[in-house]
Amino acid sequence: MWNKRPSLSIKIWVTIIAAIILSVLFAYSLSQYYYKNLYVKKIKTDLVNEASLLGVDYSGGEITEDFVEKVEWFNSKNDSEVFVVSNPRELSACLPFEIDYDTLISEEERQLLLAGQAVEKEGYEKRFDKNIVAAIIPLNDGDRLEGIIYTYIPVDSITDLLREFAAKWLGAAFLFLIVVIFFMTKWLKKLVKPIKEMEHAANRVSDGDYNIKLQVKSQDEIGSLAQAFNEMAQSIYLEEERKKEFLENVAHELRTPLSYVLGYTQAIKDGIVKDEEEKQKYLQLISRETQRLQKLLRDLMNLAKLDSEQSGLHSTPIAFAQFIEEVLVKYEPIMKERQIRLEVELDPDPIIMGDEGRVEQVLHNILDNAITYTETGGTIYLTLTQQKEECELIIGDTGRGIPALDLPHVMERFYRVNKARSRFDGGSGLGLSIVKKLVEQQKGKITIESEEQIGTKVSIVLPTIVDEWN
Ligand code: ATP
Ligand code: MG
C-alpha cells in the first residue's frame, strides 16, 4: 500500500478519517457548549426556586432566629450552599466568617433586590475564593431590604461532571472510529479494485495486448469508465487489425509487379531473349509494371494524405460543366483507340466549391474505371443536372457491371471484383476508396448502381453555390 506515492485509497482514507475526527471534535465542543449552558441555566433556575421557596416563609419584619435556623437546616440537607444575611449591618451574625454586605452584592444588585427581583450570578467570587453559580432572593419588608437568601454551588462540581461526560464521549467516539475504519477498509478495497484492474488492463494495452474485456460491475462513474475503456481497447484493436491488413495488401500488391520486373530483366540479362523484337516487348512490359508500381505508390500516398489532413483543401468556385469538359479532352485519344462512344449532357449552371486537383482526381478515377471495365464499342455517358442547392453528376457505362454481391464493397480499399485478374486488367482496388474519401471531403455523396453485363452508374451529388443573379 505504501509505495512511492500515496495511493488513491490512502487519499480517501486520510480524507474520511480527517472528516470523522473533525466532526467528532466539532460535535464534542458543541455538546460541551450546550451542556454547560443548559446545565448551568438549570442550576441557576433551581437555585432561584430553592431560595424563593425558602423566601416564602419570611413574612416581613426583622429576620428571626427561627427563620435563620430553618435555612441552616435546609442548608445541611442540601447540595447547594444556602445562607441568610439579615439586616445589612448585622451580617457577621449569620456567617462563620466576616462578611461585608456591600461586597457580597453590588449597589446595582441591591437595587434589583429592592425591587423584589431575584439576582443570578456566575463567576469568581472573591468572598468564597471560588468560581460559583449563585442566586440571591430579597427578603423585603415594604420598601426596606431586611435581608437576603444567598444560595450558590461551586463551579468545580459542574466541571467535574463535564469532565466525566467528556471521557465517556471520547470513549464512544473512539469506538465509533474503530468500527468505521473496519467497514471502510472493506468498502475501500471494493471501490479501488476495479481501478486497479483498469490500471492493469491499460498496461496490457500499452504492451500491445488489445484483447481485453473488463467486467462492468457498477452503474456509476467507475462502471462507465470501464465501459469506455473496453470500447477504447476494442477500437484500438480494430485499428491495429486494419493497419495489419492494409500492410499485407500493400505487400501483396507490390509483390506481383516486382516479380514481373525481376523476371523480365533476368531474362534479358541472361540472354534468353535473343530476338530484338521480343526484347522490346519485354522492356515494354517492364515499363508497364513500373508504371503500375508508380501509380500504386501515388495512390497510397494520396490515401495517407487523405487520412491525416483535414485541412489543406484549397476550395475555389468551379464551373462544373466546363471543368468536366476540360478533363474529358484528355480522354479523347484512348476512347478513340478503344472505340468507346461518349455521350455528354452537361447543365452549364452548377457552380461547386471545391479543390480543383481533388475534383479532377475523382473524375479520373471514375472515368478510368468506366474505360477499363467497358468493352470495345461500348458507351460512356455523363450527365450533369442542377437540383436546388445541389448538382448531380452521373458517369455511366455499358460495361461488364459489378455483381450484386461485390457492389457494397467496391469502395473499400484494395477491393476488386476479379481478385485473380490478369495484369492487363485494372489496378489495385484503391481508386474508388480514394474517390469516396474525396467526395466526402467536399461534403458530397457518392452512390454506385450496377447490373452485370448491362453497365455501371456512378452518381455524385455535390453542394453548389447559389447563384445570386438567378
Ligand atoms: P485502381 O482504381 O486503384 O487502379 P481498381 O479500378 O481495381 O484499381 P477501384 O477503382 O476501387 O479499383 O474499383 C474497385 C473494383 O470495382 C474494380 O476492381 C472493379 O472490379 C469494380 N469496378 C469499379 N468500377 C467499375 C465499372 N465502371 N464497371 C465494372 N466494374 C467496376
Ligand atoms: Mg479504378
mmCIF file of C-alpha atoms in Angstrom, residues 212-469:
data_model
loop_
_atom_site.group_PDB
_atom_site.id
_atom_site.type_symbol
_atom_site.label_atom_id
_atom_site.label_comp_id
_atom_site.label_asym_id
_atom_site.label_seq_id
_atom_site.Cartn_x
_atom_site.Cartn_y
_atom_site.Cartn_z
ATOM 1 C CA ILE A 212 -9.217 -7.097 -23.139
ATOM 2 C CA LYS A 213 -12.656 -7.102 -21.683
ATOM 3 C CA LEU A 214 -13.141 -5.555 -18.252
ATOM 4 C CA GLN A 215 -16.223 -6.561 -16.347
ATOM 5 C CA VAL A 216 -18.599 -3.660 -15.877
ATOM 6 C CA LYS A 217 -19.879 -4.310 -12.370
ATOM 7 C CA SER A 218 -21.359 -0.978 -11.358
ATOM 8 C CA GLN A 219 -23.510 1.657 -12.979
ATOM 9 C CA ASP A 220 -21.521 4.566 -11.538
ATOM 10 C CA GLU A 221 -18.636 6.575 -12.982
ATOM 11 C CA ILE A 222 -16.210 3.701 -12.468
ATOM 12 C CA GLY A 223 -18.584 1.406 -14.339
ATOM 13 C CA SER A 224 -18.835 3.764 -17.277
ATOM 14 C CA LEU A 225 -15.073 4.277 -17.211
ATOM 15 C CA ALA A 226 -14.625 0.510 -17.526
ATOM 16 C CA GLN A 227 -17.146 0.539 -20.363
ATOM 17 C CA ALA A 228 -15.301 3.358 -22.123
ATOM 18 C CA PHE A 229 -12.045 1.521 -21.576
ATOM 19 C CA ASN A 230 -13.424 -1.608 -23.224
ATOM 20 C CA GLU A 231 -14.613 0.400 -26.194
ATOM 21 C CA MET A 232 -11.248 2.112 -26.492
ATOM 22 C CA ALA A 233 -9.348 -1.196 -26.378
ATOM 23 C CA GLN A 234 -11.746 -2.612 -28.949
ATOM 24 C CA SER A 235 -11.300 0.283 -31.359
ATOM 25 C CA ILE A 236 -7.511 0.236 -30.969
ATOM 26 C CA TYR A 237 -7.690 -3.472 -31.681
ATOM 27 C CA LEU A 238 -9.757 -2.919 -34.829
ATOM 28 C CA GLU A 239 -7.484 -0.117 -35.979
ATOM 29 C CA GLU A 240 -4.455 -2.362 -35.462
ATOM 30 C CA GLU A 241 -6.133 -5.115 -37.445
ATOM 31 C CA ARG A 242 -6.931 -2.689 -40.249
ATOM 32 C CA LYS A 243 -3.341 -1.498 -40.350
ATOM 33 C CA LYS A 244 -2.074 -5.054 -40.496
ATOM 34 C CA GLU A 245 -4.483 -5.906 -43.287
ATOM 35 C CA PHE A 246 -3.527 -2.747 -45.130
ATOM 36 C CA LEU A 247 0.156 -3.565 -44.937
ATOM 37 C CA GLU A 248 -0.473 -7.105 -46.092
ATOM 38 C CA ASN A 249 -2.433 -5.734 -49.031
ATOM 39 C CA VAL A 250 0.305 -3.294 -49.931
ATOM 40 C CA ALA A 251 2.949 -6.004 -49.762
ATOM 41 C CA HIS A 252 0.778 -8.254 -51.862
ATOM 42 C CA GLU A 253 0.228 -5.532 -54.470
ATOM 43 C CA LEU A 254 3.944 -4.860 -54.694
ATOM 44 C CA ARG A 255 4.948 -8.478 -54.953
ATOM 45 C CA THR A 256 3.429 -9.257 -58.364
ATOM 46 C CA PRO A 257 4.728 -6.333 -60.438
ATOM 47 C CA LEU A 258 8.113 -6.626 -58.773
ATOM 48 C CA SER A 259 8.406 -10.286 -59.645
ATOM 49 C CA TYR A 260 7.394 -9.499 -63.249
ATOM 50 C CA VAL A 261 10.037 -6.792 -63.496
ATOM 51 C CA LEU A 262 12.638 -9.081 -61.949
ATOM 52 C CA GLY A 263 11.716 -11.952 -64.236
ATOM 53 C CA TYR A 264 11.814 -9.937 -67.469
ATOM 54 C CA THR A 265 15.069 -8.190 -66.552
ATOM 55 C CA GLN A 266 16.666 -11.508 -65.664
ATOM 56 C CA ALA A 267 15.535 -13.000 -68.973
ATOM 57 C CA ILE A 268 17.050 -10.161 -70.967
ATOM 58 C CA LYS A 269 20.222 -10.121 -68.867
ATOM 59 C CA ASP A 270 20.771 -13.855 -69.177
ATOM 60 C CA GLY A 271 20.448 -13.577 -72.925
ATOM 61 C CA ILE A 272 17.459 -15.903 -73.062
ATOM 62 C CA VAL A 273 15.669 -13.349 -75.210
ATOM 63 C CA LYS A 274 17.640 -13.041 -78.397
ATOM 64 C CA ASP A 275 15.095 -11.629 -80.756
ATOM 65 C CA GLU A 276 15.271 -7.798 -80.773
ATOM 66 C CA GLU A 277 11.505 -7.501 -81.224
ATOM 67 C CA GLU A 278 10.821 -9.759 -78.266
ATOM 68 C CA LYS A 279 13.330 -7.836 -76.222
ATOM 69 C CA GLN A 280 11.397 -4.671 -76.966
ATOM 70 C CA LYS A 281 8.195 -6.373 -75.843
ATOM 71 C CA TYR A 282 9.804 -7.381 -72.567
ATOM 72 C CA LEU A 283 11.101 -3.906 -71.989
ATOM 73 C CA GLN A 284 7.631 -2.550 -72.573
ATOM 74 C CA LEU A 285 6.238 -4.966 -70.017
ATOM 75 C CA ILE A 286 8.864 -3.827 -67.525
ATOM 76 C CA SER A 287 7.918 -0.242 -68.192
ATOM 77 C CA ARG A 288 4.214 -1.026 -67.707
ATOM 78 C CA GLU A 289 4.783 -2.790 -64.415
ATOM 79 C CA THR A 290 6.964 0.050 -63.226
ATOM 80 C CA GLN A 291 4.217 2.485 -64.101
ATOM 81 C CA ARG A 292 1.766 0.339 -62.180
ATOM 82 C CA LEU A 293 4.060 0.482 -59.171
ATOM 83 C CA GLN A 294 4.312 4.217 -59.569
ATOM 84 C CA LYS A 295 0.530 4.546 -59.634
ATOM 85 C CA LEU A 296 0.176 2.317 -56.610
ATOM 86 C CA LEU A 297 2.671 4.409 -54.725
ATOM 87 C CA ARG A 298 0.867 7.600 -55.741
ATOM 88 C CA ASP A 299 -2.482 6.181 -54.613
ATOM 89 C CA LEU A 300 -1.044 5.064 -51.307
ATOM 90 C CA MET A 301 0.464 8.478 -50.709
ATOM 91 C CA ASN A 302 -2.885 10.021 -51.565
ATOM 92 C CA LEU A 303 -4.702 7.808 -49.113
ATOM 93 C CA ALA A 304 -2.209 8.533 -46.361
ATOM 94 C CA LYS A 305 -2.597 12.239 -47.029
ATOM 95 C CA LEU A 306 -6.392 11.990 -47.021
ATOM 96 C CA ASP A 307 -6.266 10.119 -43.724
ATOM 97 C CA SER A 308 -4.073 12.598 -41.997
ATOM 98 C CA GLU A 309 -5.051 16.016 -43.275
ATOM 99 C CA GLN A 310 -8.415 17.571 -42.688
ATOM 100 C CA SER A 311 -7.325 20.986 -43.866
ATOM 101 C CA GLY A 312 -5.118 21.571 -46.878
ATOM 102 C CA LEU A 313 -8.175 21.915 -49.080
ATOM 103 C CA HIS A 314 -7.881 24.824 -51.472
ATOM 104 C CA SER A 315 -11.500 25.358 -52.328
ATOM 105 C CA THR A 316 -12.410 27.655 -55.167
ATOM 106 C CA PRO A 317 -15.640 28.072 -57.135
ATOM 107 C CA ILE A 318 -15.623 25.725 -60.096
ATOM 108 C CA ALA A 319 -17.919 25.962 -63.122
ATOM 109 C CA PHE A 320 -18.516 22.254 -63.073
ATOM 110 C CA ALA A 321 -19.651 21.617 -66.675
ATOM 111 C CA GLN A 322 -16.681 23.443 -68.164
ATOM 112 C CA PHE A 323 -14.321 21.699 -65.778
ATOM 113 C CA ILE A 324 -15.644 18.268 -66.790
ATOM 114 C CA GLU A 325 -15.316 19.122 -70.493
ATOM 115 C CA GLU A 326 -11.664 20.019 -69.969
ATOM 116 C CA VAL A 327 -10.975 16.735 -68.209
ATOM 117 C CA LEU A 328 -12.743 14.786 -70.979
ATOM 118 C CA VAL A 329 -10.440 16.250 -73.612
ATOM 119 C CA LYS A 330 -7.606 14.182 -72.138
ATOM 120 C CA TYR A 331 -9.636 11.011 -72.619
ATOM 121 C CA GLU A 332 -10.363 11.539 -76.320
ATOM 122 C CA PRO A 333 -7.383 9.559 -77.672
ATOM 123 C CA ILE A 334 -7.948 6.499 -75.512
ATOM 124 C CA MET A 335 -11.655 6.497 -76.244
ATOM 125 C CA LYS A 336 -10.943 6.651 -79.908
ATOM 126 C CA GLU A 337 -8.478 3.824 -79.550
ATOM 127 C CA ARG A 338 -10.960 1.693 -77.624
ATOM 128 C CA GLN A 339 -13.809 2.753 -79.910
ATOM 129 C CA ILE A 340 -15.877 3.865 -76.972
ATOM 130 C CA ARG A 341 -18.648 6.283 -77.634
ATOM 131 C CA LEU A 342 -19.042 9.290 -75.355
ATOM 132 C CA GLU A 343 -22.407 10.876 -74.651
ATOM 133 C CA VAL A 344 -22.252 14.099 -72.714
ATOM 134 C CA GLU A 345 -25.104 16.216 -71.458
ATOM 135 C CA LEU A 346 -23.997 18.881 -69.024
ATOM 136 C CA ASP A 347 -26.091 21.633 -67.445
ATOM 137 C CA PRO A 348 -23.803 24.700 -67.549
ATOM 138 C CA ASP A 349 -25.296 26.249 -64.378
ATOM 139 C CA PRO A 350 -23.856 24.334 -61.425
ATOM 140 C CA ILE A 351 -21.006 26.007 -59.638
ATOM 141 C CA ILE A 352 -19.382 23.950 -56.935
ATOM 142 C CA MET A 353 -16.912 24.892 -54.232
ATOM 143 C CA GLY A 354 -14.034 22.504 -54.487
ATOM 144 C CA ASP A 355 -10.349 21.810 -54.659
ATOM 145 C CA GLU A 356 -9.625 21.535 -58.396
ATOM 146 C CA GLY A 357 -6.929 18.914 -58.028
ATOM 147 C CA ARG A 358 -9.131 16.698 -55.927
ATOM 148 C CA VAL A 359 -12.248 17.078 -58.049
ATOM 149 C CA GLU A 360 -10.140 16.191 -61.080
ATOM 150 C CA GLN A 361 -8.868 13.088 -59.338
ATOM 151 C CA VAL A 362 -12.440 11.999 -58.601
ATOM 152 C CA LEU A 363 -13.307 12.297 -62.291
ATOM 153 C CA HIS A 364 -10.137 10.488 -63.334
ATOM 154 C CA ASN A 365 -10.672 7.530 -61.067
ATOM 155 C CA ILE A 366 -14.293 7.047 -62.149
ATOM 156 C CA LEU A 367 -13.572 7.560 -65.852
ATOM 157 C CA ASP A 368 -10.589 5.189 -65.640
ATOM 158 C CA ASN A 369 -12.902 2.535 -64.269
ATOM 159 C CA ALA A 370 -15.547 3.189 -66.900
ATOM 160 C CA ILE A 371 -12.984 2.799 -69.677
ATOM 161 C CA THR A 372 -11.190 -0.152 -68.130
ATOM 162 C CA TYR A 373 -14.306 -2.177 -67.445
ATOM 163 C CA THR A 374 -16.124 -1.408 -70.689
ATOM 164 C CA GLU A 375 -15.576 -3.489 -73.798
ATOM 165 C CA THR A 376 -14.627 -2.023 -77.137
ATOM 166 C CA GLY A 377 -17.634 -0.460 -78.807
ATOM 167 C CA GLY A 378 -19.346 0.408 -75.541
ATOM 168 C CA THR A 379 -20.699 3.717 -74.454
ATOM 169 C CA ILE A 380 -19.834 6.044 -71.627
ATOM 170 C CA TYR A 381 -22.284 8.777 -70.736
ATOM 171 C CA LEU A 382 -22.060 11.800 -68.489
ATOM 172 C CA THR A 383 -24.960 13.914 -67.315
ATOM 173 C CA LEU A 384 -24.845 16.895 -65.011
ATOM 174 C CA THR A 385 -28.017 18.349 -63.559
ATOM 175 C CA GLN A 386 -28.737 21.107 -61.077
ATOM 176 C CA GLN A 387 -31.170 20.268 -58.269
ATOM 177 C CA LYS A 388 -31.983 23.028 -55.789
ATOM 178 C CA GLU A 389 -28.771 23.579 -53.839
ATOM 179 C CA GLU A 390 -27.024 20.514 -55.213
ATOM 180 C CA CYS A 391 -25.929 19.132 -58.511
ATOM 181 C CA GLU A 392 -25.745 15.526 -59.596
ATOM 182 C CA LEU A 393 -23.118 14.137 -61.890
ATOM 183 C CA ILE A 394 -23.741 10.707 -63.344
ATOM 184 C CA ILE A 395 -20.967 8.789 -65.031
ATOM 185 C CA GLY A 396 -22.350 5.634 -66.570
ATOM 186 C CA ASP A 397 -21.080 2.941 -68.834
ATOM 187 C CA THR A 398 -22.356 -0.085 -70.738
ATOM 188 C CA GLY A 399 -19.566 -2.254 -69.439
ATOM 189 C CA ARG A 400 -19.451 -5.549 -67.649
ATOM 190 C CA GLY A 401 -21.104 -4.254 -64.486
ATOM 191 C CA ILE A 402 -20.458 -5.293 -60.903
ATOM 192 C CA PRO A 403 -22.005 -8.424 -59.346
ATOM 193 C CA ALA A 404 -24.572 -7.591 -56.661
ATOM 194 C CA LEU A 405 -22.502 -9.373 -54.005
ATOM 195 C CA ASP A 406 -19.459 -7.225 -54.705
ATOM 196 C CA LEU A 407 -21.279 -3.933 -55.159
ATOM 197 C CA PRO A 408 -21.418 -2.990 -51.441
ATOM 198 C CA HIS A 409 -17.646 -3.478 -51.141
ATOM 199 C CA VAL A 410 -16.192 -1.817 -54.233
ATOM 200 C CA MET A 411 -15.407 1.377 -52.307
ATOM 201 C CA GLU A 412 -13.301 -0.483 -49.741
ATOM 202 C CA ARG A 413 -9.545 -0.298 -50.006
ATOM 203 C CA PHE A 414 -7.935 -2.921 -52.237
ATOM 204 C CA TYR A 415 -11.316 -4.392 -53.112
ATOM 205 C CA ARG A 416 -11.705 -5.576 -56.668
ATOM 206 C CA VAL A 417 -14.226 -7.887 -58.174
ATOM 207 C CA ASN A 418 -11.824 -10.034 -60.070
ATOM 208 C CA LYS A 419 -9.321 -10.968 -57.396
ATOM 209 C CA ALA A 420 -7.176 -13.111 -59.623
ATOM 210 C CA ARG A 421 -7.333 -10.986 -62.708
ATOM 211 C CA SER A 422 -4.642 -10.679 -65.270
ATOM 212 C CA ARG A 423 -2.111 -7.904 -65.103
ATOM 213 C CA PHE A 424 -3.781 -6.227 -68.037
ATOM 214 C CA ASP A 425 -6.935 -5.607 -66.159
ATOM 215 C CA GLY A 426 -7.328 -2.660 -63.845
ATOM 216 C CA GLY A 427 -5.369 -1.674 -60.812
ATOM 217 C CA SER A 428 -5.076 -2.422 -57.160
ATOM 218 C CA GLY A 429 -8.564 -1.558 -55.929
ATOM 219 C CA LEU A 430 -7.742 1.804 -54.363
ATOM 220 C CA GLY A 431 -9.412 4.071 -56.923
ATOM 221 C CA LEU A 432 -12.944 4.134 -55.556
ATOM 222 C CA SER A 433 -11.861 4.265 -51.897
ATOM 223 C CA ILE A 434 -9.961 7.431 -52.735
ATOM 224 C CA VAL A 435 -12.983 8.776 -54.615
ATOM 225 C CA LYS A 436 -15.258 8.136 -51.659
ATOM 226 C CA LYS A 437 -12.892 9.949 -49.282
ATOM 227 C CA LEU A 438 -12.515 12.901 -51.634
ATOM 228 C CA VAL A 439 -16.234 13.255 -52.282
ATOM 229 C CA GLU A 440 -16.990 13.161 -48.586
ATOM 230 C CA GLN A 441 -14.329 15.772 -48.019
ATOM 231 C CA GLN A 442 -16.149 18.025 -50.489
ATOM 232 C CA LYS A 443 -19.334 17.408 -48.481
ATOM 233 C CA GLY A 444 -20.801 15.335 -51.256
ATOM 234 C CA LYS A 445 -22.355 11.877 -51.583
ATOM 235 C CA ILE A 446 -21.481 9.026 -53.890
ATOM 236 C CA THR A 447 -23.634 6.042 -54.846
ATOM 237 C CA ILE A 448 -23.000 3.263 -57.329
ATOM 238 C CA GLU A 449 -25.619 1.238 -59.144
ATOM 239 C CA SER A 450 -24.678 -1.614 -61.379
ATOM 240 C CA GLU A 451 -26.018 -4.590 -63.165
ATOM 241 C CA GLU A 452 -23.881 -7.356 -64.562
ATOM 242 C CA GLN A 453 -23.459 -7.276 -68.354
ATOM 243 C CA ILE A 454 -25.570 -4.109 -68.543
ATOM 244 C CA GLY A 455 -23.427 -1.434 -67.025
ATOM 245 C CA THR A 456 -22.495 0.703 -64.082
ATOM 246 C CA LYS A 457 -23.786 4.093 -62.969
ATOM 247 C CA VAL A 458 -21.843 6.227 -60.531
ATOM 248 C CA SER A 459 -23.728 9.190 -59.087
ATOM 249 C CA ILE A 460 -22.041 12.043 -57.276
ATOM 250 C CA VAL A 461 -24.075 14.721 -55.542
ATOM 251 C CA LEU A 462 -22.227 17.880 -54.567
ATOM 252 C CA PRO A 463 -23.426 21.082 -52.901
ATOM 253 C CA THR A 464 -23.470 24.068 -55.253
ATOM 254 C CA ILE A 465 -23.134 27.780 -54.723
ATOM 255 C CA VAL A 466 -26.480 29.522 -55.056
ATOM 256 C CA ASP A 467 -26.278 31.921 -57.993
ATOM 257 C CA GLU A 468 -27.428 35.287 -56.659
ATOM 258 C CA TRP A 469 -28.347 36.582 -60.120
#
